Every structure is written in C-alpha cells, then in structure tokens.
Short mmCIF file of C-alpha atoms and ligand atoms in Angstrom, two decimals:
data_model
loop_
_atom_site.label_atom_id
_atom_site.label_comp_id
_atom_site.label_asym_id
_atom_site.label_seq_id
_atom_site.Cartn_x
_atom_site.Cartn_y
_atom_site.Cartn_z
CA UNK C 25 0.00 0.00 0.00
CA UNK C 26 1.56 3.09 -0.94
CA UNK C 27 0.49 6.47 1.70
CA UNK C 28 0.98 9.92 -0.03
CA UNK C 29 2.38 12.16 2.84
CA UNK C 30 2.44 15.44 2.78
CA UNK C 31 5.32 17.32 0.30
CA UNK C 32 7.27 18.02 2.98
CA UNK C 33 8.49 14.53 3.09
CA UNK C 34 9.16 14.53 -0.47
CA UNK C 35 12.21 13.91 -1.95
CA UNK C 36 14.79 11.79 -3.72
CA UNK C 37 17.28 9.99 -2.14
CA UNK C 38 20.11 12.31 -3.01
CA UNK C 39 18.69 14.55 -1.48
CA UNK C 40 18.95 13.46 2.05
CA UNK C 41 22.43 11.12 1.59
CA UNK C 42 25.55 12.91 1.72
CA UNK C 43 27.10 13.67 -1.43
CA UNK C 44 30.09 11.15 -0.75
CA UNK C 45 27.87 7.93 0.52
CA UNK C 46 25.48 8.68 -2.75
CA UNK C 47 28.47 8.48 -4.94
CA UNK C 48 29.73 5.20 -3.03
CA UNK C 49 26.58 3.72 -3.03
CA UNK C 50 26.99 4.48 -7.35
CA UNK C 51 30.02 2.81 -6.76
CA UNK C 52 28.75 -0.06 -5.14
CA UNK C 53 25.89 -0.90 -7.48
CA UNK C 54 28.83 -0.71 -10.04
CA UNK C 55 31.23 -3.09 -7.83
CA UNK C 56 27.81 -5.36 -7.38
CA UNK C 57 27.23 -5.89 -10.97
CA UNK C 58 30.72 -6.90 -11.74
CA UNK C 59 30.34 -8.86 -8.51
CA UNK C 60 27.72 -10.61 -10.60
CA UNK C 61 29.69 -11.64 -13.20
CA UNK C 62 32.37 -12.85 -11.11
CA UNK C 63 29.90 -14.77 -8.99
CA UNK C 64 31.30 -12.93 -5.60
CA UNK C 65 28.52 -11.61 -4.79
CA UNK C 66 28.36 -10.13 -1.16
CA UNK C 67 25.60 -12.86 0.65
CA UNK C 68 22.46 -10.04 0.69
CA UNK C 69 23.39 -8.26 -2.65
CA UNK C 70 21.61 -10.78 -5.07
CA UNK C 71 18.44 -10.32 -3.56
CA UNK C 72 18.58 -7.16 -0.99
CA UNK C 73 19.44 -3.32 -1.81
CA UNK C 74 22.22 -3.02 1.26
CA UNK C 75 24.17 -1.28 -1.69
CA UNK C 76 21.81 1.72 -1.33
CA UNK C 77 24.23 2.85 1.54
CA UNK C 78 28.18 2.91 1.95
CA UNK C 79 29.57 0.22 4.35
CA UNK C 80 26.65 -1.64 4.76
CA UNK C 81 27.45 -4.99 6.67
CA UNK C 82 26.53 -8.08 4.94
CA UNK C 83 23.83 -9.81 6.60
CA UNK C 84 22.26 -13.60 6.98
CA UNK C 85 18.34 -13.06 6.00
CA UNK C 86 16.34 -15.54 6.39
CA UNK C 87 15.10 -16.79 2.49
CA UNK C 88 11.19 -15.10 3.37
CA UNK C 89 13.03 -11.78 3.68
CA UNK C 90 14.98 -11.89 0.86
CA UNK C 91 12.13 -12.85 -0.86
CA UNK C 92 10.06 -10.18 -0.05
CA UNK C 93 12.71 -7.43 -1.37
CA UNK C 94 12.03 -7.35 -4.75
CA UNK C 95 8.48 -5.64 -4.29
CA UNK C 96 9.69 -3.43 -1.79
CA UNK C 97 8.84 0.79 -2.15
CA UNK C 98 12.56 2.03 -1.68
CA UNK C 99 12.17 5.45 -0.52
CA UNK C 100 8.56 5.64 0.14
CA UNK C 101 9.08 8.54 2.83
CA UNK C 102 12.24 10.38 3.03
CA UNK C 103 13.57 13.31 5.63
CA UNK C 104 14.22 16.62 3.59
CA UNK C 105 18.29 17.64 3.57
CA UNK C 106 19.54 15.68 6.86
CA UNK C 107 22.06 13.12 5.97
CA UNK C 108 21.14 9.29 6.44
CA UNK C 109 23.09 8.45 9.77
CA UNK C 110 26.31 5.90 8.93
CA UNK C 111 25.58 2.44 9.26
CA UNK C 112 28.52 1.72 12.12
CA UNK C 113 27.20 4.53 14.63
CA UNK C 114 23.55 3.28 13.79
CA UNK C 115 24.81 -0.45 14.29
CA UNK C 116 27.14 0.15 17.24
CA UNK C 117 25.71 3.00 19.64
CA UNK C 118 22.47 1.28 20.49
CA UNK C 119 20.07 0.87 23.55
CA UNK C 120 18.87 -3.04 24.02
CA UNK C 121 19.28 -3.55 27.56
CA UNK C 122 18.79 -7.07 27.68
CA UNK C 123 22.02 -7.38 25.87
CA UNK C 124 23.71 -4.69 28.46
CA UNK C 125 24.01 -0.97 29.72
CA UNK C 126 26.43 0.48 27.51
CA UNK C 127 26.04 1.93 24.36
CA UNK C 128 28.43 -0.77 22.45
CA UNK C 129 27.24 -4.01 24.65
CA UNK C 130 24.07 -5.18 22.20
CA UNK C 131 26.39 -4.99 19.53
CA UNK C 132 29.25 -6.98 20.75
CA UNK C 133 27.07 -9.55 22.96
CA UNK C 134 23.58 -9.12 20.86
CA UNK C 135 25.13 -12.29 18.81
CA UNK C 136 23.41 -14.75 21.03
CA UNK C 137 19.99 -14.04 20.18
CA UNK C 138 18.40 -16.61 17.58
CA UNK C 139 16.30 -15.30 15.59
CA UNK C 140 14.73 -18.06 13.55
CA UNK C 141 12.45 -20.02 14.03
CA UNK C 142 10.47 -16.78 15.63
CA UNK C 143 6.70 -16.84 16.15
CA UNK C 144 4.71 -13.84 17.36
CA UNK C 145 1.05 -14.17 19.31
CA UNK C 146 -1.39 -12.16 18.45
CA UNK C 147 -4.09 -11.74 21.38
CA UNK C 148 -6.89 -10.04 23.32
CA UNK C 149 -9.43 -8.20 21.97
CA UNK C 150 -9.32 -9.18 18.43
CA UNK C 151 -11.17 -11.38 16.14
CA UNK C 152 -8.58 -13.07 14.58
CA UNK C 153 -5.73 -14.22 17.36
CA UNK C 154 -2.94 -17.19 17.19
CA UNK C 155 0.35 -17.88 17.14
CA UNK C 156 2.00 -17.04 14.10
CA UNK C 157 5.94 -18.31 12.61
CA UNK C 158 7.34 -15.23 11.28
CA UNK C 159 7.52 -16.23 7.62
CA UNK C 160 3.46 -16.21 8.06
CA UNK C 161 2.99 -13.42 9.97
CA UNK C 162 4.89 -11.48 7.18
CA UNK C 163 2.79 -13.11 4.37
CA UNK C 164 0.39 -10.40 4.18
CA UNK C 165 2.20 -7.50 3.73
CA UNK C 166 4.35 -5.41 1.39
CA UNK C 167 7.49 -3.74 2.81
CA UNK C 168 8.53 -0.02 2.00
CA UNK C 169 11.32 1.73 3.17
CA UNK C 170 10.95 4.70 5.78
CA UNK C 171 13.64 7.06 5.91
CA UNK C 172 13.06 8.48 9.70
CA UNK C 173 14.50 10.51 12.20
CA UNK C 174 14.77 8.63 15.48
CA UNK C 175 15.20 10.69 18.86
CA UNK C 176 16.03 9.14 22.07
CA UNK C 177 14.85 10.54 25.27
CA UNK C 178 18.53 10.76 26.29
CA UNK C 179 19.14 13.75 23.74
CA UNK C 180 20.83 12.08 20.72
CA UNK C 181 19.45 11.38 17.26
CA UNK C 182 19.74 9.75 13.96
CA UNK C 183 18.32 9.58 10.22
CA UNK C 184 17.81 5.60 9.52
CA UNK C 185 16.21 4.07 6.81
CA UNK C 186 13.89 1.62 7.98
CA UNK C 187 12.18 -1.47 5.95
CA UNK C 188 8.69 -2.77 7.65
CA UNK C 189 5.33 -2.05 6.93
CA UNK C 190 2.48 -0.06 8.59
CA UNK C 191 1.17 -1.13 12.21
CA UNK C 192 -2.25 -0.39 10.59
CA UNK C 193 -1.91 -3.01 8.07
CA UNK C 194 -1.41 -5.41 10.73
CA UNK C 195 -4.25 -3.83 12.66
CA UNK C 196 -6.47 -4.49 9.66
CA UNK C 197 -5.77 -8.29 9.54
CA UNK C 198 -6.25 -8.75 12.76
CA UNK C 199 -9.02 -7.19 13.58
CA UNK C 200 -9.70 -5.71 17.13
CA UNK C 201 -12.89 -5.52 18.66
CA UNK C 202 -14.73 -2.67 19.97
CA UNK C 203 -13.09 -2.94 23.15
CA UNK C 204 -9.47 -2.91 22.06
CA UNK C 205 -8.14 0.91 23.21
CA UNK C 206 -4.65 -0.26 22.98
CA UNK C 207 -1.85 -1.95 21.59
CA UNK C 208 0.71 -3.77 23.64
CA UNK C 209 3.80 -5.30 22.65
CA UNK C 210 6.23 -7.21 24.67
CA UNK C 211 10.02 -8.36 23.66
CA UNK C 212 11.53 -12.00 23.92
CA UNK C 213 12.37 -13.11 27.38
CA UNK C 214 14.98 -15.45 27.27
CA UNK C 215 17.84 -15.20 29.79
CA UNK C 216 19.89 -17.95 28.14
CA UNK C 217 20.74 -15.70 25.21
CA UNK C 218 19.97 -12.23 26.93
CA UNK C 219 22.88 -11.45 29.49
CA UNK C 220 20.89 -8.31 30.50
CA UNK C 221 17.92 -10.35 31.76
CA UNK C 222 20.25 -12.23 33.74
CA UNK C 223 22.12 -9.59 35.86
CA UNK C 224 21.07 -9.19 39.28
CA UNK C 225 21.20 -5.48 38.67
CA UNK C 226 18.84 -4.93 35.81
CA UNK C 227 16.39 -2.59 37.10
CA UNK C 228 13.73 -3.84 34.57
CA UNK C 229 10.83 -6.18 35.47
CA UNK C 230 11.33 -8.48 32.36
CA UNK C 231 9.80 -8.47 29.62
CA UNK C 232 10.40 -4.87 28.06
CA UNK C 233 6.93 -3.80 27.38
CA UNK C 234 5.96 -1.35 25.21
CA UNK C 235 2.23 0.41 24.18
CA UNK C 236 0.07 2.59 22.06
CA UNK C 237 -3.71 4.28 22.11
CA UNK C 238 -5.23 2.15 19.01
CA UNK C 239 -5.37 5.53 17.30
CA UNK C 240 -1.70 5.92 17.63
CA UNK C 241 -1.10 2.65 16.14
CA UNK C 242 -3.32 3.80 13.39
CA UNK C 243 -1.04 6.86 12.05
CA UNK C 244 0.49 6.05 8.78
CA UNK C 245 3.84 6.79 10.46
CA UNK C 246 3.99 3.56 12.84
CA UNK C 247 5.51 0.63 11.48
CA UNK C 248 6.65 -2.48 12.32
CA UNK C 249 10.54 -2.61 11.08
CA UNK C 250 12.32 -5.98 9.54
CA UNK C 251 15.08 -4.40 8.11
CA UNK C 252 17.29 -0.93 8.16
CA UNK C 253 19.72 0.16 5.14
CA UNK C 254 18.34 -2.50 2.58
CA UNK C 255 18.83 -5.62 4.66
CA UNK C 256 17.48 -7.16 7.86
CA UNK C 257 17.42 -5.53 10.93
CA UNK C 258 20.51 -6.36 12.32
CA UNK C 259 19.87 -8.16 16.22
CA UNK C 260 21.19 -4.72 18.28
CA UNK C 261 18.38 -3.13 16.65
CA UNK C 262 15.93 -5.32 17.12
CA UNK C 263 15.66 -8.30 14.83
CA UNK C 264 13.61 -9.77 13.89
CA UNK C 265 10.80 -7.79 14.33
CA UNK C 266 10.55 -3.86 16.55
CA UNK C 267 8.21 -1.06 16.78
CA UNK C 268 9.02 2.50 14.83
CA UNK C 269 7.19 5.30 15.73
CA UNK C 270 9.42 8.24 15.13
CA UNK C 271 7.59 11.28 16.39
CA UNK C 272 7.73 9.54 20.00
CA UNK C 273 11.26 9.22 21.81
CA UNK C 274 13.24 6.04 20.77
CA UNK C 275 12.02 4.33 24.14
CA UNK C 276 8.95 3.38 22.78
CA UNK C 277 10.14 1.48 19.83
CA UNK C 278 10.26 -1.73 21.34
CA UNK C 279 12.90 -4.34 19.74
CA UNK C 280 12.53 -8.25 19.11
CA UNK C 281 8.59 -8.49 19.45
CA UNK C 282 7.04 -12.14 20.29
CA UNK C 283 3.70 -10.55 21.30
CA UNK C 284 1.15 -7.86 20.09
CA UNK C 285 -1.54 -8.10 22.14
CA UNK C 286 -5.17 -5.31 22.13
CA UNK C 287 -6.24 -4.45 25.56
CA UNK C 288 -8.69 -2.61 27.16
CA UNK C 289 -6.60 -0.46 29.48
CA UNK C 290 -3.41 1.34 28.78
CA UNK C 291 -0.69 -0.78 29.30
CA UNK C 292 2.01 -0.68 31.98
CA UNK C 293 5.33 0.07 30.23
CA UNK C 294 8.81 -0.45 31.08
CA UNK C 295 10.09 3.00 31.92
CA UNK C 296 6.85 4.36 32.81
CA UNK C 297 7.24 1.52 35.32
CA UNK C 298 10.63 2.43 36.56
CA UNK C 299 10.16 6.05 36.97
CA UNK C 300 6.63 7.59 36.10
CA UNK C 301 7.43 11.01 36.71
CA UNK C 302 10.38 10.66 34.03
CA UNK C 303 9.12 8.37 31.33
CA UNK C 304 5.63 8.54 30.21
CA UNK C 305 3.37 7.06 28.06
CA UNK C 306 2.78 9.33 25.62
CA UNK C 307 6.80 10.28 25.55
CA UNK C 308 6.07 12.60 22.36
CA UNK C 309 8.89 14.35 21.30
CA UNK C 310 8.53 17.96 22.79
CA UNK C 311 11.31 20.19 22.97
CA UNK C 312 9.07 22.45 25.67
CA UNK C 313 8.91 19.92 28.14
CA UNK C 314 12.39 18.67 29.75
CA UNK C 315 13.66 15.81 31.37
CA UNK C 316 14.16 16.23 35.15
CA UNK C 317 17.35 15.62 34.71
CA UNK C 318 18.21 17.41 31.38
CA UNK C 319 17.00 19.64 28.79
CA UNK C 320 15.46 18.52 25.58
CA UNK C 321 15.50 21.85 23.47
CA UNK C 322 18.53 20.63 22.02
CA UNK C 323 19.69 17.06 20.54
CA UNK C 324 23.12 15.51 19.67
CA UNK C 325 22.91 14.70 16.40
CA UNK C 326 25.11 11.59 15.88
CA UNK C 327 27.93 11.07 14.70
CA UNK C 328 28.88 13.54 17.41
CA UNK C 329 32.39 13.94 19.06
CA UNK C 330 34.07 16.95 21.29
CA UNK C 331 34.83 18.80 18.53
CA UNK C 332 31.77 18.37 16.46
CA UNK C 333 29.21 18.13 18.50
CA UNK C 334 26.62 18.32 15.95
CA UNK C 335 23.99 19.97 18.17
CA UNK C 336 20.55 20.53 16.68
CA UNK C 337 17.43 22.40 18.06
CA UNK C 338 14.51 19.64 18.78
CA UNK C 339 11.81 19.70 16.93
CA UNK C 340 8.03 19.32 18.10
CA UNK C 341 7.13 15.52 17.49
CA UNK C 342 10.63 15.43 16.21
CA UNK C 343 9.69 17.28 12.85
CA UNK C 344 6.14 15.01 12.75
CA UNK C 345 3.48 17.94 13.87
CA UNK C 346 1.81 17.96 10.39
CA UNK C 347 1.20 14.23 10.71
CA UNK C 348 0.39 13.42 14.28
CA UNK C 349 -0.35 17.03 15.98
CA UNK C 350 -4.13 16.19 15.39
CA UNK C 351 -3.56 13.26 17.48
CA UNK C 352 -3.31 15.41 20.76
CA UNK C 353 -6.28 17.87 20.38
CA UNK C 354 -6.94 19.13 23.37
CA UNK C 355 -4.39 16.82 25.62
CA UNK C 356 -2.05 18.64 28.12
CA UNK C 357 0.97 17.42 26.78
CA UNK C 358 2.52 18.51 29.91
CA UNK C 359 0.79 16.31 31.47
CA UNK C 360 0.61 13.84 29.46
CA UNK C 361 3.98 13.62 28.67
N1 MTE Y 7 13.57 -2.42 23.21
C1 MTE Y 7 13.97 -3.35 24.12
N2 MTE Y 7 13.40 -4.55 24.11
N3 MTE Y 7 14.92 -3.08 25.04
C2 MTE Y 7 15.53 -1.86 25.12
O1 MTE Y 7 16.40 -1.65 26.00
N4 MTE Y 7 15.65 0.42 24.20
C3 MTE Y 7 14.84 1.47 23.60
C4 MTE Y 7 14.29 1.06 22.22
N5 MTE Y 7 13.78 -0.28 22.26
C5 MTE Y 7 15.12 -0.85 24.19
C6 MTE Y 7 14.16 -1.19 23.21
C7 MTE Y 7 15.54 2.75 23.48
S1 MTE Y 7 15.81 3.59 24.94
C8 MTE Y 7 15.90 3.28 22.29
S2 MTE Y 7 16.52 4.86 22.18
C9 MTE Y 7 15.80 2.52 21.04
O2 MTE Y 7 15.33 1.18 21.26
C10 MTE Y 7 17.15 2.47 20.38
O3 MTE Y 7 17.10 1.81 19.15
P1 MTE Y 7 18.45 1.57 18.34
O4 MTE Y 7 19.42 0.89 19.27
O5 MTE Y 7 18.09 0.73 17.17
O6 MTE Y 7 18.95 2.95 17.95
#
C-alpha cells in the first residue's frame, strides 16, 4: 500500500544522503554488478538493496526476507536535507538492555539471540488471534522503506532508513474488537541468550513492554521494522521484528517483538514503570517539556564527538506535527507527557 504524505516529506534519495555515501553507493551498485559476473557476490546483494548505503554490513536473511525485497517501495518517505546516519554509529551506539548498559554491549554480545524459528502471538481483543511463525505473519504484507529521524529521550538522534510495513496493516488483519483501546507489545524473554535479563542489577521487570492508544497505532507513520539500510534488521536493533514510531522518543520502539496483544486499558510500560514522573506514556517528542534531569531543546545529532558536537534544536514531534499534531487535540501534553 503506498500512503501519499504530505510534500514536505518529499524527496529523492540524493537529497537526504551525503554527497560522498550517494556516490559510493553508485560505486557499489557498479562493484555489485561486476560482482555478478564474477559470482562474488556479497551474501544479501543478489536479492537485498544493502548497496543503497556505503559500508553496509553483509547480513544472513532468512530466504522469506529476501524474498520479499524485490516488491519493496525504496524510498517511500524520506527526511528533507539531513544526511542518512552511517551504518557503524547506527549499528554500534544502540540501547537493548537485555544485551547490556552500555552503548556498544548489544552490539558486541547481541550475537546470542536466535532469531529463527520466531513466532509472534497475536491476542486479546481481536477477532482473529494465534500464534504465528514469522515467515506467516509477514505473508500479508508489502514492505517499504521509511527514511526516519529517530530521537532518544537521552538527547541524541539519527536519520535511519527503515524497511517494515504499517502497524495499521497489521491492525487491519487482525481485527480488534470494539473494546481494544490499545496496543501492547512485549520483547523475547529469554535469559539464556539475553545477558541483560540475567544480571542481578537490571532494574527492569522483564519483559520490556511497550504500548500505544489504538489511534496511535493507526497513524500512517507507525511501522513495524524488519530491516534498516536494505537488509534485515541487524539483532542490536531489534531483529527480527521492533516497533518504529518516530515522532515519540526512541524508548517506545520496542525491539525483538514475540507478542502484540489489544487491551482494554493502557498498558504498563517499562520506563513508565521504573520512573513515572520521568518516562511517560505518551513520551512525544517535545522540545518544551524537559527531562528532570536534562533539557530537551537541544539534541546531539550523531555522529557527534568533542569537537563536532553536531547539536541541533529539537523539533516538536521530532519534525512530525503535520502528521500526528491532530492526534493530541486538546491533551495537556505537559501532562501527558
Ligand atoms: N527495546 C527493548 N526490548 N529493550 C531496550 O532496551 N531500548 C529502547 C528502544 N527499544 C530498548 C528497546 C531505546 S531507549 C531506544 S533509544 C531505542 O530502542 C534504540 O534503538 P536503536 O538501538 O536501534 O537505535
């Protein structure tokens, strides 16, 4: 299904990739078709479009993924003259505390997670529940590519191009009843392979748990993400399967789903549960309403260092007013934040 946003979004590729990675990327397609003749092909070039982007790692996608690329909608929403985010920073400075606290821990230990087989349950209040393998779940739907921002509550940010689909097309499979208000969605618990969810120290109540109002869930914007920069989502960032929504802080795109469930009452999330007067529900970008603990007027635009710190005014819904703001009418967003 292809959404027409509004022009703002608009634009080509080159546009928002810096002059040197478009060139490379040029480059690579080049390198890939001689690659082709040789037969030394990188593993995800035959059948994914990794070569959009420079340095791009090669992956191991499962065959339904691969086979899924060819109909994909490469670019179908871009971000206007902000440079796509390098793979490495957007591969190796990552929040997944079940793999560990520090920004490069999911990448190095993030290795141990298995991602096939997956299923994913589908429950609650909808007409159509079960337990689903991933290849199946996926049946359904046609992937595009969604060239976000993404803002994390902690004050950094990054441009990455996404692959998933909407969480509306989902919602339209499924179909919730009357009384579904919300939608819930909870990440693998499995301690074996997840050395975060075995420390002694982790402050979260396993599972991470994340959740939207069903009109939320609705907007065009949300997606569910399988890949990033033309292949599969690598597992720091969530593989197989994680939660996009880019006008709310990164906390609330949840990683490695196994359950989507519609409720009645608004779900008890994982920060929200840790500290309530810090971490809301809503957590909508706002750039008037701070942290306790920190100002978010401003974000670090990575890759940042000392000496280029890259700093950027926040915007309101993190540049997404013209498509969600209507979602808010009349809400205290101070409140509710
Ligand atoms: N999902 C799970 N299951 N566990 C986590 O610790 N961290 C969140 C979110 N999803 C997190 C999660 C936070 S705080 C952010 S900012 C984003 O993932 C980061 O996504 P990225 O690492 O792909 O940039």
């Amino acid at each position: 299904m292809f959404i027409k946003f509004p022009k703002r979004s608009d634009c080509k590729e080159s546009d928002v990739t810096p002059e040197s990675l478009y060139l490379s990327r040029r480059t690579l397609l080049g390198a890939s078709v001689a690659g082709l003749a040789l037969g030394s092909l990188p593993r995800w070039a035959s059948a994914a479009e990794a070569a959009r982007y420079a340095d791009v790692e090669a992956g191991n996608a499962p065959s339904w993924f691969a086979g899924k690329l060819p109909g994909t909608q490469w670019g179908a929403v871009t971000v206007k003259g902000e440079a796509i985010t390098p793979y490495k920073d957007a591969t190796h400075y990552n929040n997944f505390y079940e793999f560990g606290t520090d920004k490069g821990d999911p990448a190095q230990n993030a290795g141990s997670l298995k991602t096939e087989p997956w299923s994913v349950v589908v429950d609650g209040e909808v007409g159509k529940p079960g337990r689903y393998a991933l290849e199946d779940f996926m049946k359904p739907y046609q992937l595009e590519e969604r060239i976000y921002r993404l803002r994390c509550v902690e004050a950094w940010s990054m441009v990455i191009p996404w692959i998933g689909f909407p969480v509306s097309a989902l919602l339209k499979q499924v179909e919730p009843t009357s009384k579904a208000k919300y939608i819930r969605f909870e990440t693998l618990q499995d301690p074996k392979s997840m050395p975060g969810q075995r420390s002694g120290f982790a402050l979260i109540d396993w599972p991470y748990v994340e959740g939207l109002r069903l009109d939320e869930a609705m907007n065009p914007l949300a997606i569910l993400a399988v890949g990033m920069y033309g292949r599969e989502l690598p597992n720091q960032n969530g593989a197989p399967l994680r939660l996009v929504v880019p006008w709310k802080y990164g906390f609330k795109s949840v990683k490695s789903i196994v359950r989507i469930s519609l409720v009645e009452e608004q779900p008890k999330t994982t920060w929200q549960s840790i500290a309530a007067d810090e971490y809301g529900f809503y957590a909508n970008v706002n750039p008037t309403v701070d942290h306790p603990r920190w100002t978010q007027a401003r974000e670090r635009r990575l890759p940042s260092g000392l000496f280029s710190p890259n700093v950027r005014e926040t915007q309101m819904f993190n540049g997404y007013s013209d498509e969600v703001a209507s979602l808010y009418t009349g809400l205290d967003l101070r409140k509710n934040y």
